[in-house]
mmCIF file of C-alpha atoms in Angstrom:
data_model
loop_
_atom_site.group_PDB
_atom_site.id
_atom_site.type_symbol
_atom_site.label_atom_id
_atom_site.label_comp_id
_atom_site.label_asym_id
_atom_site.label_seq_id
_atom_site.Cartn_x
_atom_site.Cartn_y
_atom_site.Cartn_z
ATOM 1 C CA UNK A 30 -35.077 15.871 31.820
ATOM 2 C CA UNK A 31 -32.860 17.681 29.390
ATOM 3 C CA UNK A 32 -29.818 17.049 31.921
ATOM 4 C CA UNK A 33 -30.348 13.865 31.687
ATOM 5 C CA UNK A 34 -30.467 13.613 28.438
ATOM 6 C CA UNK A 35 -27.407 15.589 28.311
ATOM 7 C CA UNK A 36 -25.035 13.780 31.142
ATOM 8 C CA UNK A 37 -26.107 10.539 30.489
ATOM 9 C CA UNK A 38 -25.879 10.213 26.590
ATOM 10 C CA UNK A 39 -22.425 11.070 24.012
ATOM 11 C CA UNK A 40 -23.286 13.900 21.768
ATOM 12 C CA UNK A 41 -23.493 12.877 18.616
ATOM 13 C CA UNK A 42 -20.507 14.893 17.702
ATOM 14 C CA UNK A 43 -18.784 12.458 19.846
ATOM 15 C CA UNK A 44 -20.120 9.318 18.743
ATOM 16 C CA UNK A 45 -19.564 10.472 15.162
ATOM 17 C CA UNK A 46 -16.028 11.075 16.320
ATOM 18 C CA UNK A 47 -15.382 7.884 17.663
ATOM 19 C CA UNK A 48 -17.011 5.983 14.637
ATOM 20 C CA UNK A 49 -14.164 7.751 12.815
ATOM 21 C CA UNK A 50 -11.377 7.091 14.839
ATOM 22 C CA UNK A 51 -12.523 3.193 14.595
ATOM 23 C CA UNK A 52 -12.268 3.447 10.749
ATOM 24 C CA UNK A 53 -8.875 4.927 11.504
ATOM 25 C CA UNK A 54 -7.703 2.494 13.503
ATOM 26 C CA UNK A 55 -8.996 -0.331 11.028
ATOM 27 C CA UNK A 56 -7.068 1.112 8.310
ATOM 28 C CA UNK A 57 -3.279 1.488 10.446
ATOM 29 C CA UNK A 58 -3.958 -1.480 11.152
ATOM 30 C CA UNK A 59 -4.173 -3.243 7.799
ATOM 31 C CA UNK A 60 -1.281 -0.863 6.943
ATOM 32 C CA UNK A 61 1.051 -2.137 9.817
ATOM 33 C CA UNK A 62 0.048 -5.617 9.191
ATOM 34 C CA UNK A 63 1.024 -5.348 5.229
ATOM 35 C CA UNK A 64 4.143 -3.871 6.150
ATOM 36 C CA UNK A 65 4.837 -6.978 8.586
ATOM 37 C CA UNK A 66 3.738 -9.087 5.328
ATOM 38 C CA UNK A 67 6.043 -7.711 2.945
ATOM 39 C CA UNK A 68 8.860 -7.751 5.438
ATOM 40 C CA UNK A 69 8.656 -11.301 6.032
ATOM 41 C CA UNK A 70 8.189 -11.983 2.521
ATOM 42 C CA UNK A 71 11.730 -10.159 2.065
ATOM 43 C CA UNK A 72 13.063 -12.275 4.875
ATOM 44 C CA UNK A 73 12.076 -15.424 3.474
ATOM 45 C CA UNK A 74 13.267 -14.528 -0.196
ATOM 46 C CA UNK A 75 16.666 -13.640 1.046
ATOM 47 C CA UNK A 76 16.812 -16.608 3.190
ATOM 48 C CA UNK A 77 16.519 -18.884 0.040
ATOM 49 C CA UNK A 78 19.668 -17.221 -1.311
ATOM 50 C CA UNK A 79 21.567 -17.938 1.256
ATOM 51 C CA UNK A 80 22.570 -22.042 1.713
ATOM 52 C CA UNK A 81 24.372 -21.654 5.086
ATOM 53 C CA UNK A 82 20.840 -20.988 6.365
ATOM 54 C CA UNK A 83 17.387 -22.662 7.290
ATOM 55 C CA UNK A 84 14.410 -21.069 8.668
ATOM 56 C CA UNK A 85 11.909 -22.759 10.873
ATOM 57 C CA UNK A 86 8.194 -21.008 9.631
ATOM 58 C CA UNK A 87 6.263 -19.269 12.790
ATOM 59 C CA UNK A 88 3.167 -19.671 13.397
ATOM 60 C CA UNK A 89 3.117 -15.544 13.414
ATOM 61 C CA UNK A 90 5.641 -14.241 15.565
ATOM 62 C CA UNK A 91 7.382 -11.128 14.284
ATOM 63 C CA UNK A 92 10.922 -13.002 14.517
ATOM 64 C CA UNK A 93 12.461 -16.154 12.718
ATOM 65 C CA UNK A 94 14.514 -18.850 14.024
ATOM 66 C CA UNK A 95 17.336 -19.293 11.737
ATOM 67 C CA UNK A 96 19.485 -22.571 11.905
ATOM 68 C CA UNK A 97 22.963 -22.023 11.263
ATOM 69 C CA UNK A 98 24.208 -24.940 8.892
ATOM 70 C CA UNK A 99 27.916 -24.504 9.166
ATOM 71 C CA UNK A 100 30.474 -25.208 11.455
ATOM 72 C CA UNK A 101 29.891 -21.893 14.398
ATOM 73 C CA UNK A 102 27.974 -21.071 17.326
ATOM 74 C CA UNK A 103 25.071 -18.955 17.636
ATOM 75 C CA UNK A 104 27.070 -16.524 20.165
ATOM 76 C CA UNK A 105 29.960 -16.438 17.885
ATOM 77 C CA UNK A 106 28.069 -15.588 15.000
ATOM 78 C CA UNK A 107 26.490 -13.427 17.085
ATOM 79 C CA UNK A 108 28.770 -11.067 18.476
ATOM 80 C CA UNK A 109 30.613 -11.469 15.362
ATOM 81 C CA UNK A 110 28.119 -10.168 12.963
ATOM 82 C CA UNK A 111 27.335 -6.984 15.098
ATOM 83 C CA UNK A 112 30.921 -6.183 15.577
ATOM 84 C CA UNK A 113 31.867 -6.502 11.845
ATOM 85 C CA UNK A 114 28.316 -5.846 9.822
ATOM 86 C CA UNK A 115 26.606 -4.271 12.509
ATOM 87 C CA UNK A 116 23.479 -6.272 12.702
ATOM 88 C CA UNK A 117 22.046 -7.496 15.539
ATOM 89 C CA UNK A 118 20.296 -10.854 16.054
ATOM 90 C CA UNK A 119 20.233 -13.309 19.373
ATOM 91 C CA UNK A 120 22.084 -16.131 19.613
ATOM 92 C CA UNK A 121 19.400 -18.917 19.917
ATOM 93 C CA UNK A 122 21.519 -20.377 22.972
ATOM 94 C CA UNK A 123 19.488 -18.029 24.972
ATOM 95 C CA UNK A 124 16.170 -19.670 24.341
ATOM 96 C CA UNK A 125 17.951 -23.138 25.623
ATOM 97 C CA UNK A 126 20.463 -25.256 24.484
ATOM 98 C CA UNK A 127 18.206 -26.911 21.822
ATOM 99 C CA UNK A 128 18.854 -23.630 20.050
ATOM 100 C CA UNK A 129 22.351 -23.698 20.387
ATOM 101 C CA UNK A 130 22.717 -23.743 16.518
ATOM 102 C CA UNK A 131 19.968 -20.757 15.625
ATOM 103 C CA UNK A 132 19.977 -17.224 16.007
ATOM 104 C CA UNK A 133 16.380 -15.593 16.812
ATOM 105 C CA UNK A 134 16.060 -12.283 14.026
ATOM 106 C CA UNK A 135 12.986 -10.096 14.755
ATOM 107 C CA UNK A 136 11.401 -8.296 11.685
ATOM 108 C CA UNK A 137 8.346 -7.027 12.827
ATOM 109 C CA UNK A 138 9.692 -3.105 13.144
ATOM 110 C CA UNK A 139 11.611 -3.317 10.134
ATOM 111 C CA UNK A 140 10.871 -2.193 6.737
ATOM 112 C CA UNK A 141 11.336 -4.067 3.767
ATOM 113 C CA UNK A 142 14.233 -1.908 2.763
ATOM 114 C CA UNK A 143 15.787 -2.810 6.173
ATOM 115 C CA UNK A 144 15.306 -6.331 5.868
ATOM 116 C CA UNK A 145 16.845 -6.057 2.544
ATOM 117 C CA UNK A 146 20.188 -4.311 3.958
ATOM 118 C CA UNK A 147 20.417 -6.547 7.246
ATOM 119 C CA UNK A 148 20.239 -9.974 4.842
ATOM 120 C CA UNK A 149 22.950 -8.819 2.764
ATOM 121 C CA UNK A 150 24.978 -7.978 5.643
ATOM 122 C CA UNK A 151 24.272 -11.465 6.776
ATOM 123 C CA UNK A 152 24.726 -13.359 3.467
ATOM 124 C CA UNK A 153 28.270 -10.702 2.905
ATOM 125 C CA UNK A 154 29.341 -12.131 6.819
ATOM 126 C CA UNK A 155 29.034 -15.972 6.398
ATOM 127 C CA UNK A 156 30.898 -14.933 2.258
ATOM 128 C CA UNK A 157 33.641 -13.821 4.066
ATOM 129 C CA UNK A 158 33.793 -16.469 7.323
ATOM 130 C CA UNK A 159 32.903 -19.655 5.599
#
């Protein structure tokens, strides 16, 4: 009998452990999920500064399809804006040709900060090509 009671049930060190661990685990995630937050908040708060550029809300995706409201392709801008500012978006032509006219920018593994910088890359690129 005490076998059993000791194979077939956690210790309570374990279970103890474990109800830890879940209170962990609640807490990173609230803190990932506030970082996502105030990244996209950054996103969106650049985006207003910049005319050139219209973003189509998600539903909660960690990326943003940006329409490009001047006269160049996604791939151009593309390939232009990693070669000259070194940021990297997709050209929305990969998603299909109703997308010819958007990049796709992820955010979700970038911090505010980051955001911040890539957006005034961005904005300083279409300055200097419009």
């Amino acid at each position: 009998k005490i076998q059993d009671t000791i194979s077939i049930c956690a210790s309570s060190l374990s279970q103890q452990f474990l109800l830890n661990l879940l209170d962990y685990e609640q807490l990173a995630i609230e803190t990932n999920l506030n970082a996502v937050k105030s990244s996209k908040e950054s996103l969106i708060s650049n985006l207003e500064n910049i005319p050139q550029l219209n973003w189509i809300q998600t539903g909660g995706a960690f990326y943003a399809f940006i329409e490009l409201k001047y006269n160049i392709n996604s791939w151009e801008f593309s390939k232009s804006l990693i070669n000259l500012k070194s940021v990297l978006v997709l050209p929305g032509s990969i998603f299909g040709s109703k997308w010819k006219s958007y990049i796709r920018l992820a955010y979700g593994a970038l911090d505010r900060n980051d955001v911040d910088e890539g957006m005034k890359r961005i904005k300083s690129f279409i300055d200097e090509t419009t």
